[in-house]
XYZ file of C-alpha atoms in Angstrom:
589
model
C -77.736 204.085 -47.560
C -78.283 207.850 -46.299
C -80.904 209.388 -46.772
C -81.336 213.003 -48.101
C -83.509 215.675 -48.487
C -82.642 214.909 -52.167
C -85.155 211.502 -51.607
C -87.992 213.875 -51.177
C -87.168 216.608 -53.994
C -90.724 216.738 -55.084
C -92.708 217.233 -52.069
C -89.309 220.073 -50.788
C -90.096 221.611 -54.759
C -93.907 222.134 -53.861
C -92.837 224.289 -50.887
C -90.588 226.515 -52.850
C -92.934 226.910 -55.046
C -95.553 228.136 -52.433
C -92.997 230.724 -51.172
C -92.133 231.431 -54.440
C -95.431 232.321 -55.241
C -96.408 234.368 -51.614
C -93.687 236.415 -51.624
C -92.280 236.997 -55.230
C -88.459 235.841 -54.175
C -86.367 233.323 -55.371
C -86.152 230.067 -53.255
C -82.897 227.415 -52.626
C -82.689 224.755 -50.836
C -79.412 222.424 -50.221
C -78.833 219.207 -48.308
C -76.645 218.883 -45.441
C -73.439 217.946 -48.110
C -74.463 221.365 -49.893
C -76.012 219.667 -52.767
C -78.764 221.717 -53.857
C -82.166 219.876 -53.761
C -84.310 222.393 -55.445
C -85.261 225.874 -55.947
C -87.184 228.422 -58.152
C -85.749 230.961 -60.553
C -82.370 230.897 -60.854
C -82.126 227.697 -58.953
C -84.530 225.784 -61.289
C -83.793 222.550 -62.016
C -80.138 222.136 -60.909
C -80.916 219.355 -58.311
C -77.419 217.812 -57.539
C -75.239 220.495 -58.072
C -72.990 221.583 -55.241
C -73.752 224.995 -53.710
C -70.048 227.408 -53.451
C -72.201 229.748 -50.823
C -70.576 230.064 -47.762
C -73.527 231.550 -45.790
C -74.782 228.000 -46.241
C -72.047 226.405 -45.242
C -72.435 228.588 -42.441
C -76.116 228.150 -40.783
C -75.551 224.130 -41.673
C -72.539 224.226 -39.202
C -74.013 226.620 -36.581
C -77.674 226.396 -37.195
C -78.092 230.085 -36.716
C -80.368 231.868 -39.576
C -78.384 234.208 -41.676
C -79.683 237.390 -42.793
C -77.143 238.560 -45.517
C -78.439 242.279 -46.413
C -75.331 243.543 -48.000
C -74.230 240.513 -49.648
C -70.594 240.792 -51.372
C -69.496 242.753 -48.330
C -70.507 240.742 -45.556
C -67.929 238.794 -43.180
C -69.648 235.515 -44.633
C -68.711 236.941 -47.835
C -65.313 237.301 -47.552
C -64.431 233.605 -47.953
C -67.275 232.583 -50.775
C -65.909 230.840 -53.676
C -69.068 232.508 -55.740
C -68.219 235.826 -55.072
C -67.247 237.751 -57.753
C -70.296 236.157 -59.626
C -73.027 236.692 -57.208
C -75.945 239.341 -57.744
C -78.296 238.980 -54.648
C -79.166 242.099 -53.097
C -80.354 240.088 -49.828
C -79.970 236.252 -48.566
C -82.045 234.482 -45.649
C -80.246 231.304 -44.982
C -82.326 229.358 -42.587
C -81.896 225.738 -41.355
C -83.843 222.972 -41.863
C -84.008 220.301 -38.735
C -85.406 216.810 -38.356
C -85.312 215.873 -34.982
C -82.346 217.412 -33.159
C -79.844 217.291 -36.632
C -79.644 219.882 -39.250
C -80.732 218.199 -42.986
C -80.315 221.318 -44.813
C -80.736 225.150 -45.817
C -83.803 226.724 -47.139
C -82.959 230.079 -49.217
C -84.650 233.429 -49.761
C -83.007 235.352 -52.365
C -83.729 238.515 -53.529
C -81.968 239.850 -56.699
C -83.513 243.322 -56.843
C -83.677 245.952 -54.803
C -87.614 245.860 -54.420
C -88.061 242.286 -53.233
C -85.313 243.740 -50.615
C -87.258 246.344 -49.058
C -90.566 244.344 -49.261
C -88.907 241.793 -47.472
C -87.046 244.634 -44.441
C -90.415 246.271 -44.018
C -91.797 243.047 -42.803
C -88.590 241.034 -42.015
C -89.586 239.337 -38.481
C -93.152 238.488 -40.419
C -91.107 236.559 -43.124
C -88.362 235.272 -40.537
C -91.461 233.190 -39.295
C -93.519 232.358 -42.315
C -89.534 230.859 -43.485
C -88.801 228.839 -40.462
C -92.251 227.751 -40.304
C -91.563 226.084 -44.104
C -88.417 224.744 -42.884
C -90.007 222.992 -40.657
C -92.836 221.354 -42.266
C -89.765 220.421 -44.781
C -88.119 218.945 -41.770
C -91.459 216.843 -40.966
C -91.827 215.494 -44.188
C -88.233 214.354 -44.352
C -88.627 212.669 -40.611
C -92.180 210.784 -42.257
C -89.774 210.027 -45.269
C -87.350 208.604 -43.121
C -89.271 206.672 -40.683
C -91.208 204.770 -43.843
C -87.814 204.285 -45.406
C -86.896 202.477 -41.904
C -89.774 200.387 -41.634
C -89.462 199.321 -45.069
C -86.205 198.208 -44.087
C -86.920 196.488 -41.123
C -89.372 194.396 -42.977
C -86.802 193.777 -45.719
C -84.607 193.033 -42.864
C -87.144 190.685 -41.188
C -88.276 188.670 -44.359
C -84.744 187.935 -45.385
C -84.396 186.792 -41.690
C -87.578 184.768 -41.873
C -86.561 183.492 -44.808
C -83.386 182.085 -43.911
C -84.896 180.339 -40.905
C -84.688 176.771 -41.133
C -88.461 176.824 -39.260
C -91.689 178.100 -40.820
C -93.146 180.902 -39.650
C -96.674 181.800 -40.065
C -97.963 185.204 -39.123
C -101.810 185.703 -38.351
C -103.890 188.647 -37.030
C -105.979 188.628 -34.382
C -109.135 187.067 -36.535
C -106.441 184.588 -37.428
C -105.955 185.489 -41.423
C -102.898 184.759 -42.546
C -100.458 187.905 -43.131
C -96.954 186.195 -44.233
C -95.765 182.984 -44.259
C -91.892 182.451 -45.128
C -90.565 180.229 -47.795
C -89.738 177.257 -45.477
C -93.429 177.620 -44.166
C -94.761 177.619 -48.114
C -92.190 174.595 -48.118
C -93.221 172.609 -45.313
C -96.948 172.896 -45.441
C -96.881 172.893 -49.566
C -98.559 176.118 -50.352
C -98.321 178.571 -52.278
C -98.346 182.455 -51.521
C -102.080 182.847 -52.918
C -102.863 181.412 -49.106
C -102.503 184.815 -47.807
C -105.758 186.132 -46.445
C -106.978 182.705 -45.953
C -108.283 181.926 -42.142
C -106.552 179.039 -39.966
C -106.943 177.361 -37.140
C -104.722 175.695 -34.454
C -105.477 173.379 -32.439
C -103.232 172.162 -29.398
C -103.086 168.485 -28.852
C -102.013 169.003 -25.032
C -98.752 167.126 -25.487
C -95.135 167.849 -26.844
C -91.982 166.376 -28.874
C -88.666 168.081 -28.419
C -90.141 170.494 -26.012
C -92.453 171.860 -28.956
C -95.844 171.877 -28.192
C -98.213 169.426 -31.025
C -100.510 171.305 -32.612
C -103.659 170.417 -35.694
C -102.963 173.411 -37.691
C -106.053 173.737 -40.226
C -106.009 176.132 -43.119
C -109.165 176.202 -45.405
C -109.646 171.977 -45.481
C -106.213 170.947 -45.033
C -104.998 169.294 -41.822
C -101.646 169.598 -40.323
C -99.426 167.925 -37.657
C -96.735 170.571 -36.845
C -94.836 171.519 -33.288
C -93.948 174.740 -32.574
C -94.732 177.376 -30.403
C -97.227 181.007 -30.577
C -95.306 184.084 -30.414
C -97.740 187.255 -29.380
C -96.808 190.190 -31.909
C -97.760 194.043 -31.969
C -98.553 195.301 -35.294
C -97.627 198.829 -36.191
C -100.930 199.979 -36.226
C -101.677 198.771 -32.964
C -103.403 195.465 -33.329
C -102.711 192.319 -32.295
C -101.445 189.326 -34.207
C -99.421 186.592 -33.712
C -96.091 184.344 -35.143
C -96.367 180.871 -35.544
C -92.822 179.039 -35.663
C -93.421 175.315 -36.433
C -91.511 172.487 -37.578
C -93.167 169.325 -38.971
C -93.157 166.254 -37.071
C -90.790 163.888 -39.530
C -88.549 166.564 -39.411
C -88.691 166.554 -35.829
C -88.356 162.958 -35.615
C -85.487 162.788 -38.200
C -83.711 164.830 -35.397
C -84.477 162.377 -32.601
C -83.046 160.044 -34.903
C -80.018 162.124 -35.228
C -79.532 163.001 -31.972
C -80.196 159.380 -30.362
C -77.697 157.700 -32.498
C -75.120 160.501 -32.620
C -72.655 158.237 -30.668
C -73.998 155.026 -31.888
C -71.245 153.793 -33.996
C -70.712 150.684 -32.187
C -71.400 146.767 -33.807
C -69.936 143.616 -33.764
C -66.506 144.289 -34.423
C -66.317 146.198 -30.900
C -66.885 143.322 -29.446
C -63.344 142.014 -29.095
C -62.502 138.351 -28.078
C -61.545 134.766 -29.621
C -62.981 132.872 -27.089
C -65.300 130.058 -27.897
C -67.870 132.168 -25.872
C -67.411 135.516 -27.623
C -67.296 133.706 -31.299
C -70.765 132.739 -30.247
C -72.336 135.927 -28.882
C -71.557 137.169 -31.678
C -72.933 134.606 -33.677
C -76.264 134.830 -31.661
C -76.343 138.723 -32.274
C -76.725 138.376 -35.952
C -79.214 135.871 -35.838
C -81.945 137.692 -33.004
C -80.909 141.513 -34.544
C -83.828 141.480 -36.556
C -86.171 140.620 -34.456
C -88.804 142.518 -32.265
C -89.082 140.417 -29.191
C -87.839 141.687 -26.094
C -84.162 140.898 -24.909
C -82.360 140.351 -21.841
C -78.623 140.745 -21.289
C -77.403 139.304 -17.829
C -73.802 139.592 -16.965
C -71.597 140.924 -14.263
C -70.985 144.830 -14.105
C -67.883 145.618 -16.295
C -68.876 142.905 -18.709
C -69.994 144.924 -21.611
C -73.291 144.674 -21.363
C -74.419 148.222 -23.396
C -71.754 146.953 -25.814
C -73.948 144.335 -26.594
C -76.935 146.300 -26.383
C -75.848 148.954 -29.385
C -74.352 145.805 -31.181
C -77.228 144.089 -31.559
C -79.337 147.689 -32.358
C -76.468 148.536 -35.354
C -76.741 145.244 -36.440
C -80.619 144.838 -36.581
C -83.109 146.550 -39.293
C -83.618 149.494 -36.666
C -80.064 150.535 -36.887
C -81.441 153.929 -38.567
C -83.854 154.159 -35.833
C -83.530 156.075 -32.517
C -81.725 154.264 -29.551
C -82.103 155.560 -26.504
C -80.643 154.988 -23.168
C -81.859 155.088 -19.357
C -80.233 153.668 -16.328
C -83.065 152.469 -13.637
C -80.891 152.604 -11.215
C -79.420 156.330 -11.672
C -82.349 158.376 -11.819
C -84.562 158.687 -8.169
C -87.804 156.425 -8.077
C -89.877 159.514 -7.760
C -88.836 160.592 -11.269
C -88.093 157.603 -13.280
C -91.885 156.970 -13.937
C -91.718 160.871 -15.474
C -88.443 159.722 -17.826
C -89.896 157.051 -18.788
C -93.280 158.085 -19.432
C -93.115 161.654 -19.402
C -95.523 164.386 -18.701
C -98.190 166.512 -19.806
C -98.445 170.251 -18.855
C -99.221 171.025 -15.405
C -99.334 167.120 -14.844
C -97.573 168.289 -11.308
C -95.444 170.830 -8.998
C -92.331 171.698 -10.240
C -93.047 169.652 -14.062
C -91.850 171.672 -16.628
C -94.633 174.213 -18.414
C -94.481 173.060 -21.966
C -94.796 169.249 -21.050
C -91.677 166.703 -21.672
C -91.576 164.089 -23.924
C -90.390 160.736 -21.801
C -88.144 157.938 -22.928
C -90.277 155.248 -24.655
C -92.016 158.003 -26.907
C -88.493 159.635 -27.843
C -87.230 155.972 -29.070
C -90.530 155.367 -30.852
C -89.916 153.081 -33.858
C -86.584 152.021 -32.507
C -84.963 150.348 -29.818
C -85.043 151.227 -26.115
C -82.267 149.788 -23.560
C -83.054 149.402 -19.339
C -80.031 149.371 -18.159
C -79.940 147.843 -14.737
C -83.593 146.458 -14.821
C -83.238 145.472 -11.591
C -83.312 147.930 -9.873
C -86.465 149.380 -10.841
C -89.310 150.192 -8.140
C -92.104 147.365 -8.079
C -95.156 149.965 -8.928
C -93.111 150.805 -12.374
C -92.370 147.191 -13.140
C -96.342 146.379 -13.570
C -96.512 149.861 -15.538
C -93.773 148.398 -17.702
C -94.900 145.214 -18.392
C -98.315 147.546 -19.354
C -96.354 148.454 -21.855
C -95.076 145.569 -23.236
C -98.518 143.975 -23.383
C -100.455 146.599 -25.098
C -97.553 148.557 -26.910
C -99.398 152.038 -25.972
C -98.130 154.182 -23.202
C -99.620 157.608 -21.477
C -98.064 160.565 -20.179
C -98.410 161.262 -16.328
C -101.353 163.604 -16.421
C -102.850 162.575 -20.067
C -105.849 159.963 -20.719
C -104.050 160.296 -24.238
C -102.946 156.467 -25.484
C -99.586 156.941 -27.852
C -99.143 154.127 -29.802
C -95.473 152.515 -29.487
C -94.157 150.704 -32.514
C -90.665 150.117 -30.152
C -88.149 146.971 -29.437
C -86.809 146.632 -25.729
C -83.833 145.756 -24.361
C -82.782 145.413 -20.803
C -80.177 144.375 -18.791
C -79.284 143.391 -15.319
C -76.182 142.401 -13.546
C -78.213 141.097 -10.496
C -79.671 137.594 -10.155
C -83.205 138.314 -11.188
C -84.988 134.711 -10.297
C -83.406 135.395 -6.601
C -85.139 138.644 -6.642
C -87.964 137.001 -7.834
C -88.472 134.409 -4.982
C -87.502 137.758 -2.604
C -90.639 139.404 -3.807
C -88.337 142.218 -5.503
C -89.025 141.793 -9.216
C -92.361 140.165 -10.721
C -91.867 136.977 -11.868
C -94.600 137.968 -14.869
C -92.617 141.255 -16.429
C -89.043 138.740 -15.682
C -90.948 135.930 -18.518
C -92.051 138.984 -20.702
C -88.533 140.102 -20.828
C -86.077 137.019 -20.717
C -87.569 136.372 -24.443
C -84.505 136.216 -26.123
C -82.215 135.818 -23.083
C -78.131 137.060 -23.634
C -75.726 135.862 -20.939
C -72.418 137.785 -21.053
C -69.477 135.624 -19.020
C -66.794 137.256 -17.093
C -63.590 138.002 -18.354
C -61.979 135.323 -15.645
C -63.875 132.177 -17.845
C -63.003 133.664 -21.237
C -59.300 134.379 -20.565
C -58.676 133.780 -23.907
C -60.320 137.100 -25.020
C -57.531 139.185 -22.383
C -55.030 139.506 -25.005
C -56.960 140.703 -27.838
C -58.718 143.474 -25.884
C -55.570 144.119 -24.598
C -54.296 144.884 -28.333
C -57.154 146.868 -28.911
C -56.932 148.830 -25.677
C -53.421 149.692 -26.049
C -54.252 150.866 -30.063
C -57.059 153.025 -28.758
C -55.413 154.750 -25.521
C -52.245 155.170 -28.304
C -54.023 157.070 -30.320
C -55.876 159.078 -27.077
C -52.264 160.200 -25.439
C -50.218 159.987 -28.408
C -48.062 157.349 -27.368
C -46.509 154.413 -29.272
C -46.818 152.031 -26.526
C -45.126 148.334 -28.635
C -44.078 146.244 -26.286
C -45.087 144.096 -22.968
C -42.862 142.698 -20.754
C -43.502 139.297 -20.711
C -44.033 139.145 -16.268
C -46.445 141.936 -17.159
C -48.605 139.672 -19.636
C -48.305 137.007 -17.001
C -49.537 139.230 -14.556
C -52.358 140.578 -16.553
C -53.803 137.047 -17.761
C -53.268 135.428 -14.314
C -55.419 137.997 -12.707
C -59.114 136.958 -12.422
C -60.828 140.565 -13.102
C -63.561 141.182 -10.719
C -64.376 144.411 -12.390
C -64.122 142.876 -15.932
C -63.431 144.395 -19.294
C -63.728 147.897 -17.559
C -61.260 147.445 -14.679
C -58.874 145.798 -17.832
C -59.150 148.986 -19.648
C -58.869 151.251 -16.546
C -55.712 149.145 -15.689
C -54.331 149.540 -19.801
C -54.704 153.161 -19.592
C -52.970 154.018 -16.622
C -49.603 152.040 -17.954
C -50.083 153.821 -21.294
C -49.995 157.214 -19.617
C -46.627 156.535 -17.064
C -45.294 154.742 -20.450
C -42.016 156.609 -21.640
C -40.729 157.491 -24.658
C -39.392 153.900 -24.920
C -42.833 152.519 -25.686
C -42.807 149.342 -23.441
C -45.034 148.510 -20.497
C -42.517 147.024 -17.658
C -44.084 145.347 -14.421
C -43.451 148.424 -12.131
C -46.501 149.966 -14.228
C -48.649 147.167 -12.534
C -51.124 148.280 -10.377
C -49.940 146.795 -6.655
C -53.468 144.561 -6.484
C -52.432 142.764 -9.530
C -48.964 142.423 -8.771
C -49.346 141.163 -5.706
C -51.434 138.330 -7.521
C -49.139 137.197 -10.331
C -47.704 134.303 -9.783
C -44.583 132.959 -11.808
C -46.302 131.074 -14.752
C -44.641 131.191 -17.835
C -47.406 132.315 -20.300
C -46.124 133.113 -23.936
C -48.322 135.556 -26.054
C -48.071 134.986 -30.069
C -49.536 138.444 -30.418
C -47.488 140.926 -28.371
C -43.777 141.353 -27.983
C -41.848 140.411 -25.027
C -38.652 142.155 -23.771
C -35.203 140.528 -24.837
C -31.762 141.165 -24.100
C -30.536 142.966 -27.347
C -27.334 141.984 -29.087
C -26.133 142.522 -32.565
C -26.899 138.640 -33.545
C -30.972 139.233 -32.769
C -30.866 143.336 -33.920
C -32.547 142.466 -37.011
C -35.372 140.010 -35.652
C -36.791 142.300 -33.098
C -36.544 144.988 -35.077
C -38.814 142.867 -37.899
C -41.064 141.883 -34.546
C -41.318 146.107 -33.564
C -42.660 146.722 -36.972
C -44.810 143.978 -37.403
C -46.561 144.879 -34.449
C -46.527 148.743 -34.953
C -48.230 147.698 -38.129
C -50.927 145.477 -36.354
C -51.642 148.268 -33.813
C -51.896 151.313 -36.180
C -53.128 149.635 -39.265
C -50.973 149.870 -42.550
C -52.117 152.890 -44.475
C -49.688 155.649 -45.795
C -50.823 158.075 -42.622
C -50.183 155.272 -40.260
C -47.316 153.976 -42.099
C -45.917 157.949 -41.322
C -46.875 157.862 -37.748
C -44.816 154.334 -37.180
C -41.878 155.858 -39.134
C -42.013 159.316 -37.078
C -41.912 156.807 -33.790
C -38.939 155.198 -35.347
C -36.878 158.328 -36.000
C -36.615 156.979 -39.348
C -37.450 158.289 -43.047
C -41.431 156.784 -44.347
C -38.711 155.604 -47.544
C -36.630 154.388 -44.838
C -39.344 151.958 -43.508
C -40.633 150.876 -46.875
C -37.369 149.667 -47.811
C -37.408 147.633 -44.283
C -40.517 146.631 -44.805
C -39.533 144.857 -48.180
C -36.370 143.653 -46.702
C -38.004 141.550 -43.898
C -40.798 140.463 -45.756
C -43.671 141.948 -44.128
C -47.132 141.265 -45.196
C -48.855 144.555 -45.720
């Protein structure tokens, strides 16, 4: 909202009245819309009103000081829209600035021709005394609007504060409380007669989430909050300081969050009807629960994280955080700092506030080593430290943390080789290999290629928007024949590029094959109950593939109404159009 002289009509009405009273005239004063503020005589209490003067109107658009001593006659005059009704004898229009802006007009009026002549004999003397007034009208208006903006900007500011989803807690430089916003109140459970009160932080020389752990003590309660100390500058100079601060379930609720924001994988990801698969599976449900340490051994490709997150979603600490790190990704000379992490100035080049490492952040839950293997010797004995006492210690803290944590690792290396090579200790290989998981190759569970293969071609369907239905049956032969060195990932590397040079006819012909597996089939006759092969169409077998393309449309995109749409879209055929075929050929839905 503007402000206007108007907002201070009290403090301008006290100056009229002074002039009033020093000089025997009559006194106006309008705003800079010509809305008259105040005045004395005539122009007593008529605050609001618009002024029809156009010698006003005049010094608010030049900001020159009119002196109007034959008023009806004047130039000004000429144009008023009070002009026939005016009775002044002489008018001193003179304009009132805050700043560099004009805010308004202050009036001397005389009405008889005394005051006039008073005021000519001495007109340079009263020129002066009125400026002088319009200006200490001009200073109060600048105090009045400065106040008016800092009560806004703390308006502004507590609304702000208010709506931050972190507390804030504002303390002066003998650390007394000043403000504390609603989510502060909230969070620590206080109410607002804590203002005044003294508190105390304390740091705890370690963070979570890149906020720094602090004791925060007001009058005999005890805290544990992160946050950081923002230095403030009070108006009136002193110091003081903002507090923002989360507390630490909070901040652990969004470790949680954010470590299991992609974990949506269990056991039905695992795809496979092999006797070998049934079983893993079968062994997942019974060890998810547990808290002894696992081991998952397998060639690369073979799904080993798979199995990892299966068994995490499928255990009690499902809810919990579970967090990742690949030994063999990250440089020896940082891993220990990942794992571990760091205090403050633990060395060159560590970050300032600290960094929480990898076992703390997937405190409570479940942490996976992927490619165990490959870690240095030095951080194998620090690990199996770990696993012994359940405590670790930042690099540069004498601080124990107590770990309440289940481990998994995993290796695709032969670790009792590396063992009798003097590259992994035999000790930390024991504490591991608890609850040992062995995942075989795709070549000695080659009853599991077709399934993933259904699932593959569902899932890279949906990614390219394809309606991949059919396999050529050399292409099945091809693809089961081969012995997969790179596993379940080279089959799905393979299954995608054939889905994206499919065409519009949705089938997967042999001249998709990559040339390395091509080159391999060999001319076995292998027949696939769950895809469909590639016939020569007449009018005699029309009917039965077309039963086959929709039964397996169905078993790829599932059978509800939006998927049921999708298949019929596909088809070029009305969703009625399909329901009625569906009932004609006797499709299980």
């Amino acid at each position: 909202m503007e402000n206007s002289l108007i907002d201070i009509k009290e403090h301008v009405k006290k100056y009229a009245n002074v002039i009033t009273n020093l000089i025997n005239v009559d006194v106006g004063i309008v705003d800079k819309n010509m809305r008259r503020v105040t005045g004395t005589g005539l122009y007593k209490n008529i605050e609001g009103v618009l002024a029809l003067g156009n010698v006003y109107k005049n010094t608010l658009e030049t900001g020159k000081t009119n002196i109007i001593k034959n008023p009806r006659q004047h130039d000004l005059c000429s144009e008023c829209l009070d002009k026939n009704n005016c009775r002044e004898k002489l008018e001193i229009a003179t304009p009132i600035y805050c700043r560099d802006e004009i805010v308004g007009v202050l009036g001397l009026v005389c009405f008889n021709y005394d005051q006039k002549e008073k005021i000519l004999n001495a007109l340079d003397s009263y020129l002066n005394f009125t400026k002088q007034i319009a200006e200490f009208i001009g200073i109060k208006f600048y105090e009045y609007q400065e106040e008016a903006l800092k009560k806004e900007r703390e308006e502004t500011l507590n609304q702000i504060l208010n709506n931050m989803t972190k507390g804030v807690l504002v303390s002066d430089c003998h650390d007394i409380i000043l403000m504390i916003n609603n989510i502060g109140l909230k969070k620590l459970k206080l109410s607002s007669d804590y203002l005044g009160k003294k508190i105390k932080l304390i740091t705890q020389n370690e963070t979570i989430m890149n906020e720094e752990v602090y004791k925060l003590i007001i009058e005999n309660n005890e805290y544990n909050v992160a946050g950081k100390i923002i230095p403030l500058a009070l108006p009136n100079g002193k110091k003081s300081n903002a507090f923002l601060f989360d507390d630490i379930q909070k901040i652990n609720n969004s470790i949680v969050q954010i470590t299991n924001a992609d974990n949506t994988i269990n056991l039905d990801n695992i795809i496979g009807n092999s006797h070998a698969t049934l079983s893993l599976k079968e062994y997942i449900k019974k060890v998810a629960n547990s808290t002894s340490t696992v081991l998952i051994t397998g060639e690369s490709g073979t799904g080993k994280e798979l199995v990892a997150r299966s068994l995490h979603n499928q255990g009690d600490r499902k809810d919990k955080p579970f967090v990742v790190i690949n030994c063999s990704a990250i440089p020896d000379t940082l891993l220990e700092s990942e794992l571990f992490g760091y205090v403050k100035g633990a060395f060159t080049g560590a970050n300032q506030n600290g960094r929480m490492g990898k076992f703390e952040l997937a405190n409570n839950g479940v942490i996976f080593l992927d490619e165990i293997g490959d870690m240095p010797l030095y951080l194998q004995a620090k690990l199996l430290r770990v696993i012994q006492d359940k405590k670790i210690e930042r690099i540069g803290s004498n601080k124990s943390i107590n770990l309440d944590i289940r481990i998994i690792a995993a290796t695709n290396v032969d670790l009792l080789k590396n063992i009798k090579e003097k590259k992994f200790r035999s000790d930390l290989f024991y504490r591991l290999n608890v609850i040992p998981i062995s995942i075989l190759p795709l070549r000695e569970r080659k009853e599991d290629i077709i399934p993933i293969i259904n699932n593959l071609i569902y899932k890279y369907n949906k990614i390219s928007d394809k309606f991949v239905h059919t396999i050529e049956k050399e292409v099945l032969t091809a693809l089961t024949e081969y012995n997969w060195p790179g596993n379940v990932r080279e089959l799905e590397n393979v299954i995608e590029l054939m889905i994206n040079m499919s065409s519009d006819e949705g089938i997967i012909t042999k001249n998709m094959l990559p040339k390395n597996i091509l080159n391999n089939s060999e001319n076995t006759s292998i027949l696939s109950n769950n895809l469909t092969f590639k016939e020569n169409i007449t009018l005699e077998n029309f009917e039965k593939i077309e039963k086959e393309y929709i039964e397996k449309a169905l078993l790829i995109y599932g059978n509800d109404t939006e998927s049921k749409k999708y298949i019929s879209e596909k088809m070029n055929i009305g969703l009625t159009t399909l329901y009625r075929k569906i009932k004609k050929y006797n499709i299980k839905v």
